[in-house]
Structure formats: C-alpha cells, structure tokens
C-alpha cells in the first residue's frame, strides 16, 4: 500500500528513471569534478556504468585525457561516492557531435523491458492497490483519459511488483527502485555525504583555525571528511583572494584555515603576504591599484 503511494507520488515515475537521471547529474558538476581546464576541453557523451564516454576537443586533449585517465576516473567515482565507473571511452569532439545529434543517448532513459517477456496478466494487484488507483483516476472526468491513465498506473504498479520480486529494492531515503546492494541509491549517498561535509564546514567556519582532533568534539567525522571540508573552504576563500578580494574577512579566513593560527596570532602583514602569493597576476588595473593602496596603508 504505502509503496504504491510512494510510487505515484512523483506522478507516473517510471522505474529507474530517477536513478538514471541522477547518474547524469555528473554532467552538471563536470567542472567541479575534473576542474575548469579539463571541463573546458572535454564533454560527457554517455554514462552507462561501468563505462563513461567522453569527447575531447582535439588530438592533444585526447592524449591529455588518456594520460590522466586514472585520475579522472577516480574523480568521477569520488563524485558518485562509489566504484561506479571503471572504463572510459574517448572520442574526438567532431565525431561525438555527429553521434550526439543522431542518437541523443544521454537523455535516453533505460528501464528494464519486462513487458515483452513477462505475462503481466499473471501479476495480480491487491484490492488495496486497485482501490488506491480507482480513487486516483476517479477525479478525471474524461472517460477515455481515465481508462488510459488507469491502465498506465496498473502496468506501472505491476512492473514495480515484478522488480521487487526480482532483486530490486527501494532506496531507504528517496524510495526509488534500484538493484544496487546498498541502503541508498547513488544520488542519496552523494547527498548524504554532501550534507555531512557541509555540516563539518559549518563547524570549521565557526572556528577557522580548528584542527581535526578538536573538530571531532563537535562533529563525528573521519579525517578524510574533515580534510575535504577544510580543502573546500580553503579553495573557496583563496578563490575570492585570487580574484582580487580585499575583504579582511576573506583574507583572514584563508590565513586561519591554512595556518591553523588564531587571529591574534596573525599579523595583517602576515595575512597580506600569504594572500598576495595566491592573488592572480592578471587582475585589472583598478583592482591592482586598490591592492597597492591597501598595502600602503598597512606598511
Ligand atoms: Zn535515494
């Protein structure tokens, strides 16, 4: 009963669509996963675990990607929080363009084709299931539409029952069906992990010079997770500094995170020097003037 409501909650969720969609969220996070330079010259063409297909701008970039294949696969699997992708296919961008326009594979959602070889009439829905379905479709006034809708829901529910009987189970968090032997689906695992990292970051923001041992008093985390949170915060503030920020808060945050020193242990000069090391050499003239002025005031 409950599972049927869940199934219908998101409209007519076809089984597996979400799982597939979630795998493809990598496309939107590609820049973060491989970094802006690689992301600028490569594109994801297809993701079908255990394989990912990428395209690269030209033969130099093909070479570059090949040489760094291990590192890229690791970054991808770090994103998915599991060994999801172990193989990489590679093609030149021009070829991929042809392929893409003729068959938009990325957007094609695969679901187990069970109607073809399973006798759906042998799967019997319970009275409860039928009642819920009837209640749903009774709101529709057009009879033809009502029948169509009813049949779609019934067949969707039958597929669900079939899959549940054949090794599929629900993600405990988002309830989608999957055949992965884990409590949560790939996306939920990723989201849970991100929530955890963000909580650690919140803690570190409160005490930016905090060290791992002390952080553990406030939040239960592994050293790797702590290091990841720390790294992301350092990148965040260094990025501000790199792009010319002269905010005292940004500069002190970066300095405290990097040195683990308390604000009273740092001098303005120390902080400025540290930040200048990380400042882009390509800032606009105006930004540069602003920085020089700041330097003048402090010296
Ligand atoms: Zn889930």
mmCIF file of C-alpha atoms and ligand atoms in Angstrom:
data_model
loop_
_atom_site.group_PDB
_atom_site.id
_atom_site.type_symbol
_atom_site.label_atom_id
_atom_site.label_comp_id
_atom_site.label_asym_id
_atom_site.label_seq_id
_atom_site.Cartn_x
_atom_site.Cartn_y
_atom_site.Cartn_z
ATOM 1 C CA UNK A 1 0.000 0.000 0.000
ATOM 2 C CA UNK A 2 2.482 2.526 1.164
ATOM 3 C CA UNK A 3 4.824 1.659 -1.629
ATOM 4 C CA UNK A 4 2.145 2.306 -4.220
ATOM 5 C CA UNK A 5 1.518 5.788 -2.877
ATOM 6 C CA UNK A 6 5.231 6.374 -2.935
ATOM 7 C CA UNK A 7 5.409 5.162 -6.469
ATOM 8 C CA UNK A 8 2.711 7.519 -7.589
ATOM 9 C CA UNK A 9 3.902 10.423 -5.509
ATOM 10 C CA UNK A 10 6.054 11.846 -8.245
ATOM 11 C CA UNK A 11 3.436 11.394 -10.943
ATOM 12 C CA UNK A 12 3.993 8.382 -13.113
ATOM 13 C CA UNK A 13 7.548 7.781 -12.157
ATOM 14 C CA UNK A 14 8.810 5.125 -14.484
ATOM 15 C CA UNK A 15 11.042 2.727 -12.652
ATOM 16 C CA UNK A 16 14.679 3.524 -12.888
ATOM 17 C CA UNK A 17 14.212 6.927 -14.495
ATOM 18 C CA UNK A 18 15.344 8.738 -11.420
ATOM 19 C CA UNK A 19 18.344 6.519 -10.908
ATOM 20 C CA UNK A 20 19.403 7.218 -14.478
ATOM 21 C CA UNK A 21 18.714 10.902 -14.163
ATOM 22 C CA UNK A 22 20.758 11.064 -11.017
ATOM 23 C CA UNK A 23 23.728 9.401 -12.664
ATOM 24 C CA UNK A 24 23.573 12.172 -15.210
ATOM 25 C CA UNK A 25 23.853 14.929 -12.608
ATOM 26 C CA UNK A 26 27.584 14.435 -13.183
ATOM 27 C CA UNK A 27 27.152 16.411 -16.400
ATOM 28 C CA UNK A 28 26.164 19.495 -14.417
ATOM 29 C CA UNK A 29 29.014 19.052 -11.959
ATOM 30 C CA UNK A 30 31.660 18.184 -14.543
ATOM 31 C CA UNK A 31 33.550 21.440 -13.952
ATOM 32 C CA UNK A 32 33.807 20.766 -10.237
ATOM 33 C CA UNK A 33 34.755 17.135 -10.751
ATOM 34 C CA UNK A 34 37.587 17.478 -13.279
ATOM 35 C CA UNK A 35 38.386 21.150 -12.819
ATOM 36 C CA UNK A 36 37.714 24.091 -15.153
ATOM 37 C CA UNK A 37 40.588 23.425 -17.547
ATOM 38 C CA UNK A 38 39.664 19.831 -18.339
ATOM 39 C CA UNK A 39 35.985 20.717 -18.347
ATOM 40 C CA UNK A 40 36.728 23.380 -20.943
ATOM 41 C CA UNK A 41 38.081 20.794 -23.386
ATOM 42 C CA UNK A 42 36.089 17.663 -22.633
ATOM 43 C CA UNK A 43 32.434 16.708 -22.603
ATOM 44 C CA UNK A 44 30.466 13.779 -21.287
ATOM 45 C CA UNK A 45 28.844 11.891 -24.124
ATOM 46 C CA UNK A 46 27.367 8.958 -22.288
ATOM 47 C CA UNK A 47 27.279 7.390 -18.832
ATOM 48 C CA UNK A 48 26.365 3.741 -18.639
ATOM 49 C CA UNK A 49 28.029 2.115 -15.663
ATOM 50 C CA UNK A 50 30.642 0.726 -15.644
ATOM 51 C CA UNK A 51 31.544 2.885 -18.651
ATOM 52 C CA UNK A 52 31.691 6.587 -19.332
ATOM 53 C CA UNK A 53 32.247 8.051 -22.796
ATOM 54 C CA UNK A 54 33.961 11.403 -23.115
ATOM 55 C CA UNK A 55 34.804 13.594 -26.032
ATOM 56 C CA UNK A 56 37.869 15.820 -26.227
ATOM 57 C CA UNK A 57 38.427 18.933 -28.340
ATOM 58 C CA UNK A 58 41.364 17.684 -30.411
ATOM 59 C CA UNK A 59 44.065 15.055 -30.514
ATOM 60 C CA UNK A 60 46.218 16.865 -27.946
ATOM 61 C CA UNK A 61 43.378 16.792 -25.476
ATOM 62 C CA UNK A 62 42.626 13.165 -26.346
ATOM 63 C CA UNK A 63 46.225 12.446 -25.391
ATOM 64 C CA UNK A 64 45.964 14.519 -22.227
ATOM 65 C CA UNK A 65 42.811 12.742 -21.097
ATOM 66 C CA UNK A 66 44.279 9.325 -21.870
ATOM 67 C CA UNK A 67 47.326 10.101 -19.798
ATOM 68 C CA UNK A 68 45.185 11.231 -16.889
ATOM 69 C CA UNK A 69 42.541 8.571 -17.255
ATOM 70 C CA UNK A 70 43.149 7.088 -13.811
ATOM 71 C CA UNK A 71 42.893 10.408 -12.074
ATOM 72 C CA UNK A 72 39.725 11.347 -13.957
ATOM 73 C CA UNK A 73 38.058 8.017 -13.167
ATOM 74 C CA UNK A 74 38.917 8.496 -9.536
ATOM 75 C CA UNK A 75 37.416 11.987 -9.521
ATOM 76 C CA UNK A 76 34.245 10.644 -11.127
ATOM 77 C CA UNK A 77 33.933 7.840 -8.590
ATOM 78 C CA UNK A 78 34.626 10.251 -5.761
ATOM 79 C CA UNK A 79 31.692 12.266 -7.057
ATOM 80 C CA UNK A 80 29.466 9.178 -7.081
ATOM 81 C CA UNK A 81 30.881 8.005 -3.767
ATOM 82 C CA UNK A 82 31.455 4.504 -5.080
ATOM 83 C CA UNK A 83 33.213 2.464 -7.740
ATOM 84 C CA UNK A 84 30.557 3.124 -10.350
ATOM 85 C CA UNK A 85 32.698 3.836 -13.394
ATOM 86 C CA UNK A 86 35.717 1.706 -14.251
ATOM 87 C CA UNK A 87 36.025 2.133 -18.017
ATOM 88 C CA UNK A 88 36.468 5.156 -20.187
ATOM 89 C CA UNK A 89 35.625 5.567 -23.844
ATOM 90 C CA UNK A 90 37.086 8.522 -25.647
ATOM 91 C CA UNK A 91 36.307 10.224 -28.915
ATOM 92 C CA UNK A 92 37.157 13.405 -30.706
ATOM 93 C CA UNK A 93 34.641 16.178 -30.355
ATOM 94 C CA UNK A 94 33.713 16.319 -34.059
ATOM 95 C CA UNK A 95 32.796 12.640 -34.159
ATOM 96 C CA UNK A 96 30.849 12.922 -30.946
ATOM 97 C CA UNK A 97 28.816 15.764 -32.371
ATOM 98 C CA UNK A 98 27.616 13.566 -35.194
ATOM 99 C CA UNK A 99 26.831 10.778 -32.775
ATOM 100 C CA UNK A 100 25.033 13.081 -30.415
ATOM 101 C CA UNK A 101 22.697 14.563 -32.970
ATOM 102 C CA UNK A 102 21.802 11.211 -34.480
ATOM 103 C CA UNK A 103 21.105 9.472 -31.177
ATOM 104 C CA UNK A 104 20.753 11.529 -28.038
ATOM 105 C CA UNK A 105 21.832 8.606 -25.884
ATOM 106 C CA UNK A 106 22.425 10.579 -22.728
ATOM 107 C CA UNK A 107 18.804 11.539 -22.467
ATOM 108 C CA UNK A 108 17.501 8.149 -23.386
ATOM 109 C CA UNK A 109 16.212 6.556 -20.248
ATOM 110 C CA UNK A 110 16.614 2.875 -19.996
ATOM 111 C CA UNK A 111 14.292 0.846 -17.913
ATOM 112 C CA UNK A 112 14.168 -2.889 -17.664
ATOM 113 C CA UNK A 113 11.990 -4.017 -20.550
ATOM 114 C CA UNK A 114 9.840 -6.510 -18.775
ATOM 115 C CA UNK A 115 6.558 -6.161 -20.620
ATOM 116 C CA UNK A 116 7.998 -8.072 -23.543
ATOM 117 C CA UNK A 117 8.674 -11.327 -21.762
ATOM 118 C CA UNK A 118 6.633 -11.213 -18.610
ATOM 119 C CA UNK A 119 2.991 -12.121 -18.622
ATOM 120 C CA UNK A 120 1.572 -9.077 -16.907
ATOM 121 C CA UNK A 121 -1.802 -10.721 -16.529
ATOM 122 C CA UNK A 122 -0.245 -13.175 -14.101
ATOM 123 C CA UNK A 123 0.649 -10.384 -11.707
ATOM 124 C CA UNK A 124 -2.424 -9.755 -9.608
ATOM 125 C CA UNK A 125 -2.882 -6.461 -7.824
ATOM 126 C CA UNK A 126 -4.334 -6.459 -4.318
ATOM 127 C CA UNK A 127 -7.729 -4.899 -3.587
ATOM 128 C CA UNK A 128 -5.952 -2.133 -1.742
ATOM 129 C CA UNK A 129 -3.846 -1.318 -4.784
ATOM 130 C CA UNK A 130 -6.911 -1.276 -7.014
ATOM 131 C CA UNK A 131 -8.769 0.984 -4.581
ATOM 132 C CA UNK A 132 -5.962 3.499 -4.481
ATOM 133 C CA UNK A 133 -5.740 3.506 -8.270
ATOM 134 C CA UNK A 134 -9.512 3.904 -8.667
ATOM 135 C CA UNK A 135 -9.533 6.786 -6.209
ATOM 136 C CA UNK A 136 -6.840 8.474 -8.183
ATOM 137 C CA UNK A 137 -8.426 8.158 -11.602
ATOM 138 C CA UNK A 138 -11.952 8.937 -10.417
ATOM 139 C CA UNK A 139 -11.049 12.608 -10.349
ATOM 140 C CA UNK A 140 -10.658 12.529 -14.117
ATOM 141 C CA UNK A 141 -13.884 13.399 -15.903
ATOM 142 C CA UNK A 142 -12.957 12.302 -19.426
ATOM 143 C CA UNK A 143 -13.665 8.550 -19.651
ATOM 144 C CA UNK A 144 -11.117 7.713 -22.341
ATOM 145 C CA UNK A 145 -8.437 9.576 -20.463
ATOM 146 C CA UNK A 146 -9.494 7.896 -17.245
ATOM 147 C CA UNK A 147 -9.099 4.419 -18.778
ATOM 148 C CA UNK A 148 -5.739 5.233 -20.308
ATOM 149 C CA UNK A 149 -4.454 6.672 -17.077
ATOM 150 C CA UNK A 150 -5.767 3.719 -15.108
ATOM 151 C CA UNK A 151 -4.016 1.237 -17.409
ATOM 152 C CA UNK A 152 -0.749 3.117 -17.207
ATOM 153 C CA UNK A 153 -0.839 3.131 -13.414
ATOM 154 C CA UNK A 154 -1.771 -0.532 -13.235
ATOM 155 C CA UNK A 155 1.047 -1.569 -15.532
ATOM 156 C CA UNK A 156 3.466 0.649 -13.642
ATOM 157 C CA UNK A 157 2.430 -0.949 -10.357
ATOM 158 C CA UNK A 158 2.785 -4.419 -11.881
ATOM 159 C CA UNK A 159 6.284 -3.679 -13.094
ATOM 160 C CA UNK A 160 7.099 -2.493 -9.630
ATOM 161 C CA UNK A 161 5.815 -5.689 -8.043
ATOM 162 C CA UNK A 162 7.773 -7.721 -10.560
ATOM 163 C CA UNK A 163 11.007 -5.870 -9.892
ATOM 164 C CA UNK A 164 10.571 -6.083 -6.134
ATOM 165 C CA UNK A 165 10.228 -9.838 -6.529
ATOM 166 C CA UNK A 166 13.361 -9.958 -8.661
ATOM 167 C CA UNK A 167 16.051 -8.467 -6.502
ATOM 168 C CA UNK A 168 15.161 -4.801 -6.733
ATOM 169 C CA UNK A 169 14.616 -2.851 -3.580
ATOM 170 C CA UNK A 170 13.923 0.705 -2.560
ATOM 171 C CA UNK A 171 16.389 3.350 -1.590
ATOM 172 C CA UNK A 172 15.568 3.983 2.063
ATOM 173 C CA UNK A 173 15.755 7.700 1.561
ATOM 174 C CA UNK A 174 14.110 8.600 -1.749
ATOM 175 C CA UNK A 175 12.244 5.320 -2.330
ATOM 176 C CA UNK A 176 13.301 4.794 -5.935
ATOM 177 C CA UNK A 177 13.743 1.195 -7.031
ATOM 178 C CA UNK A 178 17.261 0.001 -7.681
ATOM 179 C CA UNK A 179 19.231 -3.193 -7.980
ATOM 180 C CA UNK A 180 22.271 -1.927 -6.151
ATOM 181 C CA UNK A 181 23.043 -3.855 -2.979
ATOM 182 C CA UNK A 182 23.113 -0.757 -0.793
ATOM 183 C CA UNK A 183 20.754 1.036 1.549
ATOM 184 C CA UNK A 184 20.754 4.195 -0.535
ATOM 185 C CA UNK A 185 20.874 4.982 -4.236
ATOM 186 C CA UNK A 186 23.895 6.694 -5.749
ATOM 187 C CA UNK A 187 22.385 10.143 -5.508
ATOM 188 C CA UNK A 188 21.211 9.789 -1.947
ATOM 189 C CA UNK A 189 24.615 8.509 -0.923
ATOM 190 C CA UNK A 190 26.118 11.533 -2.568
ATOM 191 C CA UNK A 191 23.619 13.928 -0.996
ATOM 192 C CA UNK A 192 24.043 12.424 2.468
ATOM 193 C CA UNK A 193 27.788 12.734 2.096
ATOM 194 C CA UNK A 194 27.494 16.365 0.968
ATOM 195 C CA UNK A 195 25.238 17.188 3.919
ATOM 196 C CA UNK A 196 27.854 15.734 6.218
ATOM 197 C CA UNK A 197 30.671 17.702 4.585
ATOM 198 C CA UNK A 198 28.593 20.880 4.789
ATOM 199 C CA UNK A 199 27.999 20.311 8.498
ATOM 200 C CA UNK A 200 31.727 19.953 9.033
ATOM 201 C CA UNK A 201 32.262 23.140 7.019
ATOM 202 C CA UNK A 202 29.777 24.973 9.228
ATOM 203 C CA UNK A 203 31.778 23.873 12.237
ATOM 204 C CA UNK A 204 35.092 24.916 10.697
ATOM 205 C CA UNK A 205 33.667 28.321 9.730
ATOM 206 C CA UNK A 206 32.884 28.892 13.412
ATOM 207 C CA UNK A 207 36.485 28.121 14.422
ATOM 208 C CA UNK A 208 38.571 28.504 11.254
ATOM 209 C CA UNK A 209 41.864 27.551 12.932
ATOM 210 C CA UNK A 210 40.373 24.326 14.267
ATOM 211 C CA UNK A 211 42.330 21.072 13.968
ATOM 212 C CA UNK A 212 40.927 17.620 13.329
ATOM 213 C CA UNK A 213 41.030 16.397 16.944
ATOM 214 C CA UNK A 214 39.179 19.417 18.203
ATOM 215 C CA UNK A 215 36.667 19.292 15.400
ATOM 216 C CA UNK A 216 35.784 15.738 16.475
ATOM 217 C CA UNK A 217 34.485 17.122 19.764
ATOM 218 C CA UNK A 218 31.751 18.936 17.869
ATOM 219 C CA UNK A 219 31.046 16.629 14.984
ATOM 220 C CA UNK A 220 31.733 12.978 14.415
ATOM 221 C CA UNK A 221 33.797 12.747 11.228
ATOM 222 C CA UNK A 222 36.679 10.876 9.643
ATOM 223 C CA UNK A 223 39.938 12.611 8.934
ATOM 224 C CA UNK A 224 39.298 12.336 5.188
ATOM 225 C CA UNK A 225 35.958 14.101 5.510
ATOM 226 C CA UNK A 226 37.478 16.778 7.697
ATOM 227 C CA UNK A 227 40.279 17.268 5.180
ATOM 228 C CA UNK A 228 37.799 17.520 2.327
ATOM 229 C CA UNK A 229 35.731 20.158 4.161
ATOM 230 C CA UNK A 230 38.897 22.053 5.018
ATOM 231 C CA UNK A 231 40.128 21.890 1.423
ATOM 232 C CA UNK A 232 36.843 23.159 0.017
ATOM 233 C CA UNK A 233 36.806 26.089 2.420
ATOM 234 C CA UNK A 234 40.413 26.973 1.651
ATOM 235 C CA UNK A 235 39.654 26.881 -2.080
ATOM 236 C CA UNK A 236 36.578 28.999 -1.521
ATOM 237 C CA UNK A 237 38.461 31.801 0.222
ATOM 238 C CA UNK A 238 41.580 31.535 -1.922
ATOM 239 C CA UNK A 239 39.348 31.841 -4.957
ATOM 240 C CA UNK A 240 37.985 35.121 -3.561
ATOM 241 C CA UNK A 241 41.517 36.324 -2.899
ATOM 242 C CA UNK A 242 42.679 35.121 -6.314
ATOM 243 C CA UNK A 243 40.011 37.233 -7.958
ATOM 244 C CA UNK A 244 41.147 40.295 -6.063
ATOM 245 C CA UNK A 245 39.011 40.350 -2.939
ATOM 246 C CA UNK A 246 40.418 42.722 -0.326
ATOM 247 C CA UNK A 247 37.824 41.805 2.250
ATOM 248 C CA UNK A 248 39.532 41.489 5.603
ATOM 249 C CA UNK A 249 37.232 38.629 6.453
ATOM 250 C CA UNK A 250 38.132 36.671 3.291
ATOM 251 C CA UNK A 251 41.847 37.174 3.817
ATOM 252 C CA UNK A 252 41.827 36.275 7.497
ATOM 253 C CA UNK A 253 39.640 33.237 6.848
ATOM 254 C CA UNK A 254 42.065 31.969 4.216
ATOM 255 C CA UNK A 255 45.029 32.591 6.509
ATOM 256 C CA UNK A 256 43.471 30.917 9.541
ATOM 257 C CA UNK A 257 42.375 27.884 7.531
ATOM 258 C CA UNK A 258 45.813 27.435 6.001
ATOM 259 C CA UNK A 259 47.948 28.104 9.073
ATOM 260 C CA UNK A 260 45.587 26.906 11.864
ATOM 261 C CA UNK A 261 46.547 30.090 13.702
ATOM 262 C CA UNK A 262 44.161 32.152 15.772
ATOM 263 C CA UNK A 263 43.500 35.717 14.592
ATOM 264 C CA UNK A 264 45.512 37.134 17.497
ATOM 265 C CA UNK A 265 48.489 35.041 16.403
ATOM 266 C CA UNK A 266 48.408 36.537 12.913
ATOM 267 C CA UNK A 267 49.524 39.985 11.852
ATOM 268 C CA UNK A 268 47.950 41.957 8.999
ATOM 269 C CA UNK A 269 51.259 41.842 7.184
ATOM 270 C CA UNK A 270 51.458 38.075 7.519
ATOM 271 C CA UNK A 271 47.935 37.712 6.147
ATOM 272 C CA UNK A 272 48.517 40.117 3.257
ATOM 273 C CA UNK A 273 51.723 38.366 2.252
ATOM 274 C CA UNK A 274 50.054 34.990 2.305
ATOM 275 C CA UNK A 275 47.157 36.244 0.223
ATOM 276 C CA UNK A 276 49.377 38.038 -2.259
ATOM 277 C CA UNK A 277 51.052 34.756 -3.028
ATOM 278 C CA UNK A 278 47.703 33.448 -4.171
ATOM 279 C CA UNK A 279 46.464 36.538 -5.919
ATOM 280 C CA UNK A 280 46.053 36.399 -9.668
ATOM 281 C CA UNK A 281 48.730 38.166 -11.629
ATOM 282 C CA UNK A 282 46.096 39.100 -14.178
ATOM 283 C CA UNK A 283 43.882 41.367 -12.115
ATOM 284 C CA UNK A 284 42.522 44.525 -13.705
ATOM 285 C CA UNK A 285 44.486 47.736 -13.226
ATOM 286 C CA UNK A 286 41.812 49.083 -10.947
ATOM 287 C CA UNK A 287 41.943 46.042 -8.672
ATOM 288 C CA UNK A 288 45.730 46.256 -8.647
ATOM 289 C CA UNK A 289 45.606 49.918 -7.564
ATOM 290 C CA UNK A 290 43.167 49.089 -4.818
ATOM 291 C CA UNK A 291 45.508 46.369 -3.565
ATOM 292 C CA UNK A 292 48.546 48.656 -3.691
ATOM 293 C CA UNK A 293 46.688 51.232 -1.648
ATOM 294 C CA UNK A 294 45.834 48.630 0.930
ATOM 295 C CA UNK A 295 49.450 47.578 1.058
ATOM 296 C CA UNK A 296 50.483 51.206 1.545
ATOM 297 C CA UNK A 297 48.150 51.643 4.473
ATOM 298 C CA UNK A 298 49.493 48.593 6.197
ATOM 299 C CA UNK A 299 53.158 49.184 5.578
HETATM 300 ZN ZN1 LIG B 1 17.800 7.517 -2.967
#
